[in-house]
Amino acid sequence: MNKTRVYQIAEEVGMSNKDILAKVKELGIEVENEKSELEEEDIELLLDLIKEESGNSNVITVEGSLTVQNLSDALGKSVNEVIMKLMKMGTMASINQEVSFEIASLVASDYGFELSEGNDKDDEEELEAIDALIEIEEDSEEDLVKRPPVVTVMGHVDHGKTSLLDAIRQTNVTSSEAGGITQHIGASEVMVNGEKVVFLDTPGHEAFTSMRARGAQVTDMAILVVAADDGIMPQTIEAINHAKAANVPLIIAINKIDKPGANPDRVKQELADQGLLVEDWGGDVISVPVSALKREGIDTLLEMVLLVAEMEELKANPNKRAVGTVIEAELDKGRGPVATILVQGGTLKVGDPIVAGVASGKIRAMINSKGKRVKTAGPSTAVEILGLSEVPQGGDQVVAVPNDKVARIISEKRQQMAREEMLKSNQRMSLDDFFSQMGDADVKDLNIVIKADVQGSVQAVKQSLEKLSNDEVAVRVIHGGVGAITESDIMLATASNAIIIGFNVRPVPSAEMLAKKEGVDVRTYTIIYKAIEDVQAAMTGMLDPEYRDEDTGKAEIREVYKISGVGTVSGCYVTSGKIFRNGKVRIVRDGIIIHEGEIQALKRFKDDVKEVNNGYECGMSFVNYNDIKVGDIVESYITKEVERKLK
């Protein structure tokens, strides 16, 4: 009996191996892969099924990702025709751009086709199978050895965190930080009594909440810096909450004890109000008075770090494939994607294939906290790595994988799934926005494109600006990315009427020229406060104007004349202020406003006048109103536009 392989049948009927395998399995025939052989009777059943389904010839499946090119190929139409069809539907897309399944289905139905979603389950199963290859290995007790502690330094802005680290490292970083504020996470290693300690320096401003939260996820303990002359501040409370959420021990460093207004006891009382009772007040939280400036108390603080580390019994297995976390990442002009990572288990080596979120690559070089190249990095080691395909997100897990192929496949699959998720998300979001604006037509959007030097700063600026949204003006960050401001950023801003904010980056010359040509507002900053202030100013300018009535004067009606062809004219006496001819009036009778309107004519004797002052008589008539009586009061007022402020 003749047998035929699956891939041969696929070639004969003009279908993919994947689709043929799916149909074989649908028939209940057991096969392993495209090289499996089928009996004659099974082939007949398969061909009958294909013939039956081909009767419904208007069902199409797009091979590969749902790009405009692939969609046009499946429909048998030109790319330009499909792009025009999409434009009529309000969707702008280029030849290689992906569109959502919903939009593609509408295009297909316009041509009389039904679009099939294909079998995403196979992709998910394939990814799960590959992910199984990089599962983190379980450690047995005998494999674990003592590892150095990882310490996060947290606290309010200007309370001296960087100065404290400066004192610990005996280096000078503070002077180089813009505005004296740390702008993104750094990692450094110091030796304390012959033992290594890794310090993470997380920014103190509340805009960097997400980065600080990431710092707490990889840390073994946190040093909370509180200024003795300033006490607990909002960012201090945030830092306390992050440490509690991460369930890490806290050491309180009461800094600036050398300052005249220093009051450590007040700090301890405020800490107690936050549920942190220090040891000398009968609690279990370690506190150490320090002066980063005069380097006082630093040794005691470091001894406390080693004591807590010993109590925590920190251990890891260095003899397995490395696993760690991305602390920070950036796109370096000369070196490409660069990531600072903390190795948490195993040992990372130069040449290791790795996966970090959607990024992958082979490690070309590793640089330690002192700027020296190293070949290996064990547990609790912070290194900068080169060789990634793209910039990963801060907080992404880093895993060493068996080989380059596995790394590449995982990266590609994750990127594909991320793109599909983003497309679905964008589609949902645009519909939500549409219905939201239907319900509240007065809301205005301030669209912003953010570019920064590192990924953490993009997230921080985005989070900070979006918090400015209110009931009248919504801040929408339509794109955030790492690297210089490019022409594509300008084009995006032009299409969406957005402003571009650059944080520690500048536009490339061609982008600068295009921005001038297109009239795109590009602003660059090194301090986040300035960006917030400027965006607040822009939002204030978008607020609808507010008008306020301002009284200018009052007059009493003492005579009423009815003149044919003119109407009713009142003889008045101005009792206060001024009456203006171009102003508005309220007519009040017995304390009740009976009419609001405008003055038709204002006269002194027989002359038309623009205004009449207090203590003078005048004649007045009103637009479309004649029901006036002696004793009525005329209140004159003007309407002024008042500058609005954000609430």
XYZ file of C-alpha atoms in Angstrom:
647
model
C 0.000 0.000 0.000
C 1.434 3.384 -1.035
C 2.164 5.983 1.601
C 2.721 9.694 1.113
C 4.374 12.221 3.429
C 2.357 15.189 4.781
C 4.601 17.852 3.214
C 4.181 16.218 -0.238
C 0.380 16.426 0.061
C 0.723 20.085 1.128
C 2.728 20.838 -2.035
C 0.171 19.078 -4.261
C -2.857 20.956 -2.882
C -1.017 24.304 -2.494
C -1.404 24.589 1.252
C 1.041 25.133 4.109
C 2.371 22.208 6.152
C 0.836 23.757 9.244
C -2.671 23.911 7.716
C -2.465 20.330 6.388
C -1.310 19.044 9.806
C -4.250 20.856 11.427
C -6.708 19.158 9.045
C -5.092 15.724 9.576
C -5.479 16.144 13.341
C -9.065 17.337 12.776
C -9.768 13.958 11.159
C -8.359 12.186 14.230
C -5.325 10.820 12.371
C -2.207 10.635 14.546
C 0.848 12.355 13.032
C 3.985 13.839 14.532
C 5.152 16.350 11.943
C 5.207 17.209 8.232
C 7.484 14.220 7.528
C 4.935 11.738 8.865
C 3.433 9.338 6.282
C -0.300 8.841 5.568
C -2.097 5.731 4.303
C -4.091 5.918 1.030
C -7.468 5.802 2.784
C -6.410 8.613 5.130
C -5.260 10.665 2.147
C -8.682 10.213 0.511
C -10.448 11.418 3.682
C -8.127 14.411 3.832
C -8.641 15.359 0.175
C -12.427 15.056 0.598
C -12.284 17.436 3.587
C -10.180 19.954 1.646
C -12.533 19.733 -1.337
C -15.579 20.230 0.898
C -14.067 23.264 2.612
C -12.825 24.771 -0.651
C -16.472 25.091 -1.650
C -16.536 28.011 0.739
C -13.964 29.901 -1.334
C -14.712 33.309 0.147
C -12.898 32.435 3.415
C -9.288 33.663 3.371
C -6.416 33.285 5.841
C -3.560 35.764 6.014
C -0.172 34.047 6.141
C 2.164 35.469 8.791
C 1.503 38.759 10.569
C -1.499 40.880 9.616
C 0.373 43.557 7.636
C -1.108 45.594 4.783
C 1.174 43.702 2.355
C 0.006 40.243 3.558
C -3.635 41.335 3.593
C -3.434 42.612 0.006
C -1.750 39.340 -1.085
C -4.542 37.287 0.513
C -7.226 39.445 -1.136
C -5.468 39.474 -4.511
C -5.592 43.278 -4.560
C -2.876 45.873 -4.976
C -1.301 47.380 -1.848
C -2.339 50.905 -2.912
C -5.959 49.808 -3.282
C -5.979 48.290 0.219
C -4.303 51.405 1.714
C -6.976 53.621 0.076
C -9.695 51.352 1.482
C -8.153 51.663 4.964
C -7.944 55.453 4.641
C -11.673 55.606 3.834
C -12.238 53.683 7.081
C -10.173 56.268 8.989
C -7.076 54.070 9.411
C -3.653 55.259 8.235
C -1.247 52.381 7.604
C 1.884 51.831 5.506
C 2.773 48.713 3.492
C 4.594 46.935 6.358
C 2.362 48.161 9.158
C 0.126 45.702 10.995
C -3.612 46.321 11.283
C -6.050 44.856 13.781
C -8.060 41.749 12.886
C -11.315 43.761 13.199
C -10.164 46.384 10.637
C -8.774 43.703 8.278
C -12.107 41.832 8.485
C -13.997 44.981 7.435
C -11.666 45.419 4.423
C -12.080 41.743 3.471
C -15.893 41.920 3.753
C -15.912 44.950 1.408
C -14.348 42.676 -1.219
C -16.788 39.837 -0.466
C -14.365 37.743 1.612
C -14.481 36.424 5.154
C -11.204 36.656 7.064
C -10.212 33.635 9.155
C -8.243 34.270 12.357
C -6.040 31.238 11.781
C -4.793 29.133 14.639
C -3.172 31.343 17.305
C -3.317 28.460 19.735
C -0.462 26.719 17.897
C 1.695 29.838 18.308
C 0.920 30.021 22.018
C 1.679 26.323 22.489
C 4.933 26.752 20.541
C 5.896 29.701 22.747
C 4.996 27.773 25.902
C 7.175 24.873 24.715
C 10.082 27.239 24.072
C 9.514 29.070 27.371
C 9.816 25.703 29.100
C 13.443 25.609 27.894
C 14.242 28.726 29.938
C 12.340 27.818 33.087
C 14.362 28.839 36.127
C 15.907 25.776 37.666
C 14.939 24.891 41.224
C 17.824 25.086 43.690
C 18.617 22.360 46.191
C 19.876 23.356 49.645
C 23.380 21.942 49.087
C 23.834 24.100 45.954
C 23.176 27.364 47.800
C 26.050 29.558 48.985
C 26.161 32.897 50.807
C 25.710 35.916 48.538
C 26.220 39.679 49.033
C 23.200 41.821 50.059
C 21.510 44.161 47.581
C 20.541 47.438 49.234
C 18.217 50.120 47.854
C 18.683 53.694 49.083
C 15.343 55.505 49.211
C 13.980 58.797 50.476
C 12.600 62.236 49.684
C 14.237 64.522 47.122
C 17.116 66.612 48.572
C 17.299 64.550 51.761
C 20.821 63.466 50.813
C 20.515 59.969 49.314
C 23.134 60.523 46.620
C 25.392 62.312 49.113
C 25.086 59.324 51.450
C 26.016 56.915 48.645
C 28.784 59.334 47.736
C 30.121 59.058 51.274
C 29.816 55.254 51.164
C 31.549 54.930 47.780
C 33.917 57.832 48.480
C 33.276 59.089 44.965
C 31.667 62.285 43.730
C 28.514 61.961 41.679
C 26.200 64.613 43.126
C 27.804 67.566 41.350
C 27.238 65.979 37.916
C 23.548 65.268 38.481
C 21.258 67.850 36.844
C 19.764 70.042 39.550
C 21.444 67.879 42.192
C 18.787 65.197 41.661
C 19.573 61.620 40.538
C 17.860 61.139 37.186
C 18.001 57.364 36.734
C 18.874 54.203 38.589
C 22.528 53.382 39.127
C 24.101 50.338 40.751
C 27.406 50.247 42.586
C 29.397 47.760 44.653
C 31.416 48.577 47.772
C 33.554 46.478 50.114
C 32.613 46.629 53.805
C 34.980 44.851 56.210
C 36.053 42.581 53.374
C 32.473 41.776 52.308
C 30.733 43.024 49.134
C 27.521 45.074 49.313
C 25.565 46.150 46.203
C 23.803 49.523 46.399
C 20.981 50.661 44.092
C 20.449 54.418 43.943
C 16.821 55.178 43.079
C 15.631 58.746 42.353
C 13.736 60.522 45.105
C 11.225 62.679 43.208
C 7.691 61.292 43.138
C 7.784 61.275 39.334
C 10.082 58.267 39.584
C 7.653 56.142 41.621
C 7.656 53.330 39.062
C 11.454 53.199 38.995
C 11.605 53.202 42.788
C 9.052 50.381 42.861
C 11.302 48.377 40.506
C 14.261 49.009 42.799
C 12.321 47.543 45.730
C 11.526 44.362 43.763
C 15.171 43.333 43.445
C 16.447 44.466 46.814
C 17.166 42.580 50.046
C 16.879 45.611 52.304
C 16.270 49.351 52.029
C 18.041 52.287 53.644
C 15.476 55.047 54.132
C 17.189 58.443 54.229
C 15.318 61.091 56.237
C 16.713 64.595 56.802
C 16.891 65.434 60.516
C 15.926 69.054 59.797
C 13.038 68.260 57.433
C 11.354 65.068 58.686
C 8.938 62.751 56.864
C 7.810 64.008 53.445
C 5.375 62.579 50.786
C 8.146 60.704 48.915
C 9.401 59.293 52.234
C 5.962 57.784 52.856
C 5.927 56.410 49.304
C 9.327 54.807 49.863
C 8.104 53.262 53.134
C 5.066 51.812 51.333
C 7.242 50.334 48.553
C 9.538 48.701 51.110
C 6.541 47.299 53.017
C 4.955 46.010 49.790
C 8.215 44.282 48.835
C 8.474 42.901 52.394
C 12.084 44.024 52.800
C 13.770 45.107 56.065
C 14.236 48.859 56.577
C 17.224 50.678 58.054
C 16.567 54.345 58.817
C 19.458 56.747 58.127
C 18.663 60.044 59.887
C 20.837 62.353 57.774
C 22.020 65.967 58.179
C 22.429 65.663 61.982
C 25.148 68.330 61.721
C 22.628 70.992 60.640
C 21.473 73.630 63.197
C 17.755 72.726 62.897
C 18.332 68.949 63.206
C 15.776 67.148 65.394
C 16.200 63.340 65.278
C 13.496 62.777 67.924
C 10.906 64.509 65.763
C 11.883 62.206 62.872
C 11.483 59.154 65.129
C 8.036 60.376 66.222
C 6.956 60.864 62.600
C 8.287 57.389 61.749
C 6.249 55.962 64.622
C 3.160 57.652 63.140
C 3.882 55.634 59.964
C 4.075 52.383 61.942
C 7.899 52.281 62.135
C 9.082 52.173 65.751
C 12.872 52.483 66.043
C 14.917 50.280 68.396
C 15.793 52.985 70.958
C 12.050 53.671 71.286
C 11.324 50.016 71.999
C 10.679 48.888 68.413
C 12.561 46.634 65.986
C 13.496 49.117 63.226
C 17.203 49.983 63.098
C 17.985 53.713 62.953
C 21.415 55.329 62.570
C 22.157 59.074 62.864
C 24.514 60.114 60.040
C 26.031 63.137 58.364
C 26.816 62.356 54.728
C 28.588 65.707 54.397
C 30.956 65.130 57.330
C 31.020 61.327 56.845
C 29.820 60.722 60.407
C 27.993 57.499 61.294
C 28.733 55.862 57.901
C 30.717 52.965 59.408
C 27.918 52.211 61.898
C 25.359 52.264 59.080
C 27.388 49.789 57.013
C 27.810 47.492 60.051
C 24.017 47.490 60.420
C 23.679 46.519 56.730
C 25.960 43.506 57.287
C 24.060 42.598 60.483
C 20.686 42.596 58.686
C 22.220 40.605 55.786
C 23.465 37.975 58.259
C 20.028 37.727 59.888
C 18.356 37.359 56.483
C 20.682 34.427 55.539
C 20.984 35.503 51.899
C 21.945 32.622 49.603
C 22.008 31.762 45.884
C 23.218 29.036 43.538
C 26.081 30.284 41.321
C 26.346 27.019 39.347
C 23.399 27.272 36.960
C 22.201 29.309 33.985
C 22.070 32.942 35.026
C 18.846 34.735 35.910
C 18.486 38.400 36.838
C 16.567 41.639 36.397
C 17.027 44.691 34.173
C 17.637 47.678 36.453
C 17.938 50.262 33.687
C 18.388 50.295 29.913
C 19.268 52.853 27.262
C 20.195 53.218 23.611
C 23.818 54.360 23.479
C 24.884 56.145 20.292
C 28.160 54.254 19.943
C 27.419 50.961 21.696
C 23.772 50.281 20.786
C 21.297 48.888 23.340
C 22.892 48.835 26.817
C 21.273 47.359 29.934
C 22.287 47.507 33.572
C 21.282 44.191 35.120
C 21.455 42.618 38.539
C 22.365 38.926 38.454
C 20.233 37.183 41.108
C 21.094 33.542 40.494
C 23.606 31.516 38.489
C 26.632 33.028 36.780
C 26.446 35.206 33.666
C 29.348 34.911 31.239
C 30.517 36.853 28.198
C 29.228 34.959 25.142
C 26.050 33.712 26.891
C 22.881 33.891 24.743
C 20.218 35.708 26.792
C 16.603 36.840 26.655
C 15.461 40.039 28.408
C 11.738 40.613 27.862
C 11.307 40.956 24.088
C 15.027 41.613 23.569
C 17.622 38.909 22.962
C 21.270 38.613 22.052
C 24.683 37.232 22.909
C 26.653 39.108 25.561
C 29.538 40.884 23.812
C 30.877 42.619 26.902
C 30.150 43.092 30.603
C 31.252 46.173 32.555
C 31.126 46.316 36.354
C 30.233 49.279 38.573
C 33.825 50.538 38.488
C 33.849 50.687 34.684
C 36.073 47.622 34.231
C 35.346 44.801 31.785
C 34.626 41.440 33.431
C 34.110 37.959 31.965
C 31.742 36.558 34.613
C 29.129 37.933 37.011
C 27.782 35.831 39.877
C 24.782 36.328 42.197
C 24.254 39.870 43.563
C 26.458 41.421 40.903
C 25.419 44.528 38.970
C 26.844 44.759 35.448
C 26.253 46.720 32.275
C 25.808 44.364 29.305
C 26.254 44.930 25.563
C 24.957 42.772 22.722
C 21.148 42.991 22.990
C 18.978 43.301 19.883
C 16.971 46.181 21.348
C 16.431 48.170 24.540
C 14.572 46.076 27.144
C 12.166 47.498 29.727
C 13.382 48.185 33.248
C 12.144 45.342 35.458
C 12.303 42.738 32.650
C 13.623 39.333 33.685
C 16.975 38.354 32.158
C 17.572 34.633 31.539
C 20.539 32.857 29.968
C 19.298 30.302 27.404
C 20.844 27.169 25.820
C 21.709 28.725 22.437
C 21.278 31.663 20.045
C 18.414 30.022 18.167
C 16.295 29.604 21.307
C 17.001 33.232 22.294
C 16.041 34.515 18.839
C 12.844 32.420 18.598
C 11.635 33.478 22.061
C 12.388 37.127 21.278
C 10.549 37.008 17.932
C 7.524 35.256 19.415
C 7.312 37.674 22.318
C 7.624 40.646 19.950
C 4.868 39.271 17.737
C 2.550 38.711 20.701
C 3.391 42.175 22.079
C 2.566 43.767 18.682
C -0.740 41.913 18.461
C -1.622 42.895 22.012
C -0.717 46.522 21.319
C -2.870 46.583 18.176
C -5.843 45.186 20.087
C -5.174 47.616 22.918
C -4.933 50.594 20.540
C -8.176 49.583 18.856
C -9.973 49.261 22.198
C -8.499 52.507 23.448
C -9.557 54.508 20.417
C -13.127 53.238 20.801
C -13.099 54.050 24.515
C -11.838 57.551 23.731
C -14.547 57.974 21.093
C -17.389 57.060 23.468
C -15.815 59.043 26.283
C -15.730 62.162 24.120
C -19.286 61.476 22.938
C -20.313 61.617 26.604
C -18.236 64.686 27.406
C -17.661 66.781 24.327
C -15.949 69.537 26.353
C -12.826 67.484 27.141
C -9.751 68.617 25.183
C -6.722 66.398 24.503
C -3.125 67.533 24.872
C -1.185 64.937 22.853
C 2.456 64.385 23.809
C 5.340 62.362 22.346
C 8.083 61.586 24.913
C 11.695 60.726 24.055
C 14.320 60.157 26.747
C 17.840 58.831 27.207
C 16.743 55.806 29.239
C 13.572 53.704 29.438
C 13.005 54.456 33.117
C 12.849 58.189 32.417
C 10.261 57.658 29.643
C 8.005 55.857 32.119
C 8.624 58.439 34.839
C 7.879 61.466 32.622
C 4.796 59.731 31.168
C 3.417 58.895 34.612
C 4.097 62.415 35.879
C 2.444 64.197 32.946
C -0.617 61.942 32.772
C -1.317 62.766 36.428
C -1.944 66.388 35.334
C -5.138 65.410 33.452
C -8.368 66.944 34.746
C -12.042 67.143 33.770
C -11.391 69.666 30.979
C -7.951 68.818 29.562
C -6.643 65.252 29.225
C -2.906 64.655 28.769
C -2.416 61.766 26.312
C 1.058 60.329 25.824
C 0.674 58.822 22.360
C 4.255 57.523 22.119
C 7.293 57.101 24.347
C 10.710 55.897 23.249
C 14.437 55.872 23.949
C 16.990 57.814 21.883
C 17.266 61.087 19.983
C 14.199 62.829 18.525
C 13.933 61.659 14.913
C 11.989 62.584 11.772
C 9.467 59.798 12.440
C 8.712 61.395 15.848
C 8.066 64.730 14.104
C 5.789 63.050 11.545
C 3.836 61.340 14.322
C 3.471 64.639 16.171
C 2.317 66.355 12.958
C -0.321 63.693 12.272
C -1.670 63.740 15.837
C -1.221 67.450 16.611
C 1.146 66.623 19.466
C 4.013 68.379 21.202
C 7.331 66.550 21.659
C 9.105 66.449 24.995
C 12.741 65.344 25.062
C 14.316 64.409 28.388
C 18.128 64.429 28.269
C 17.962 64.020 24.454
C 18.053 66.395 21.484
C 16.509 66.269 17.993
C 18.778 65.139 15.137
C 19.443 67.992 12.613
C 17.031 66.608 9.986
C 14.285 66.293 12.626
C 14.926 69.869 13.775
C 14.485 71.147 10.213
C 11.309 69.102 9.707
C 9.881 70.368 13.022
C 10.368 73.976 11.884
C 8.790 73.221 8.515
C 5.770 71.427 10.037
C 5.424 73.811 12.986
C 5.853 71.070 15.612
C 6.613 72.276 19.141
C 9.741 70.404 20.363
C 10.873 71.043 23.942
C 13.892 69.521 25.661
C 14.599 69.305 29.390
C 17.119 67.957 31.872
C 14.944 68.525 34.963
C 11.506 66.936 35.140
C 9.959 69.798 37.147
C 10.447 72.156 34.201
C 8.610 69.786 31.853
C 5.697 69.553 34.310
C 5.503 73.354 34.633
C 5.493 73.876 30.841
C 2.815 71.228 30.260
C 0.692 72.802 33.006
C 1.064 76.152 31.215
C 0.012 74.577 27.909
C -2.995 72.979 29.592
C -3.984 76.301 31.164
C -4.004 77.837 27.674
C -6.429 75.119 26.520
C -8.971 75.787 29.269
C -12.231 77.435 28.199
C -12.236 81.084 29.315
C -14.167 82.018 32.455
C -16.253 85.190 32.507
C -17.130 87.271 35.558
C -19.599 90.132 35.944
C -18.140 93.322 37.457
C -20.551 96.007 38.697
C -19.701 99.559 37.530
C -22.501 101.672 38.984
C -26.139 102.159 40.048
C -28.876 104.607 39.023
C -32.375 105.249 40.383
C -35.306 105.757 37.959
C -37.057 108.975 39.046
C -39.222 109.746 35.990
C -40.775 107.600 33.229
C -41.690 109.074 29.803
C -43.574 107.356 27.008
C -42.530 108.832 23.658
C -44.317 107.776 20.449
C -42.011 106.171 17.919
C -39.303 105.764 20.565
C -40.878 103.815 23.432
C -40.363 104.236 27.158
C -37.521 106.474 28.371
C -36.434 106.713 31.999
C -35.119 109.787 33.731
C -32.400 108.553 36.096
C -30.014 109.756 38.780
C -26.657 107.936 39.128
C -26.268 107.074 42.834
C -22.853 105.297 42.658
C -20.043 104.465 40.218
C -20.555 104.952 36.497
C -23.169 103.921 33.946
C -21.625 102.840 30.602
C -23.557 102.891 27.327
C -21.884 99.683 26.081
C -22.376 97.919 29.403
C -25.123 95.536 30.451
C -27.825 96.270 33.010
C -30.009 94.585 35.607
C -33.287 96.291 36.532
C -34.168 95.638 40.175
C -37.630 96.223 41.711
C -38.202 95.665 45.434
C -34.923 93.732 45.683
C -35.839 91.349 42.815
C -34.165 91.362 39.398
C -36.981 91.780 36.878
C -34.890 92.200 33.727
C -31.353 91.744 32.400
C -30.371 93.318 29.093
C -28.557 96.117 27.298
C -28.816 99.912 27.156
C -30.286 101.169 23.882
C -29.556 104.870 24.426
C -27.770 106.909 27.118
C -28.244 110.721 27.041
C -27.294 113.830 28.995
C -29.864 116.413 28.073
C -30.129 115.847 24.296
C -26.587 114.560 23.730
C -25.606 110.905 23.375
C -22.866 110.072 25.855
C -20.618 107.040 26.472
C -20.818 107.194 30.264
C -22.424 109.081 33.137
C -20.666 109.546 36.502
C -21.972 109.381 40.058
C -24.152 112.370 41.056
C -25.372 113.216 37.560
C -28.785 112.874 35.887
C -29.289 111.081 32.584
C -31.886 109.572 30.258
C -31.901 105.843 29.464
C -33.851 103.464 27.260
C -33.406 99.695 27.111
C -33.257 97.184 24.234
C -36.667 95.467 23.836
C -37.865 96.448 27.322
C -40.388 99.128 28.339
C -41.930 97.837 31.611
C -40.120 100.281 33.936
C -41.457 102.202 36.938
C -40.364 105.052 39.143
C -38.247 103.702 41.982
C -36.673 100.876 39.958
C -32.887 100.542 40.348
C -30.620 100.153 37.304
C -27.418 98.213 38.038
C -24.759 98.648 35.346
C -22.075 95.924 34.861
C -19.490 94.695 32.375
C -18.411 91.075 31.697
C -14.679 90.429 32.022
C -12.667 87.377 30.952
C -10.814 85.898 33.931
C -7.589 83.915 33.562
C -8.207 80.244 34.351
C -5.922 78.096 36.491
C -5.631 74.330 36.654
C -7.359 72.835 39.654
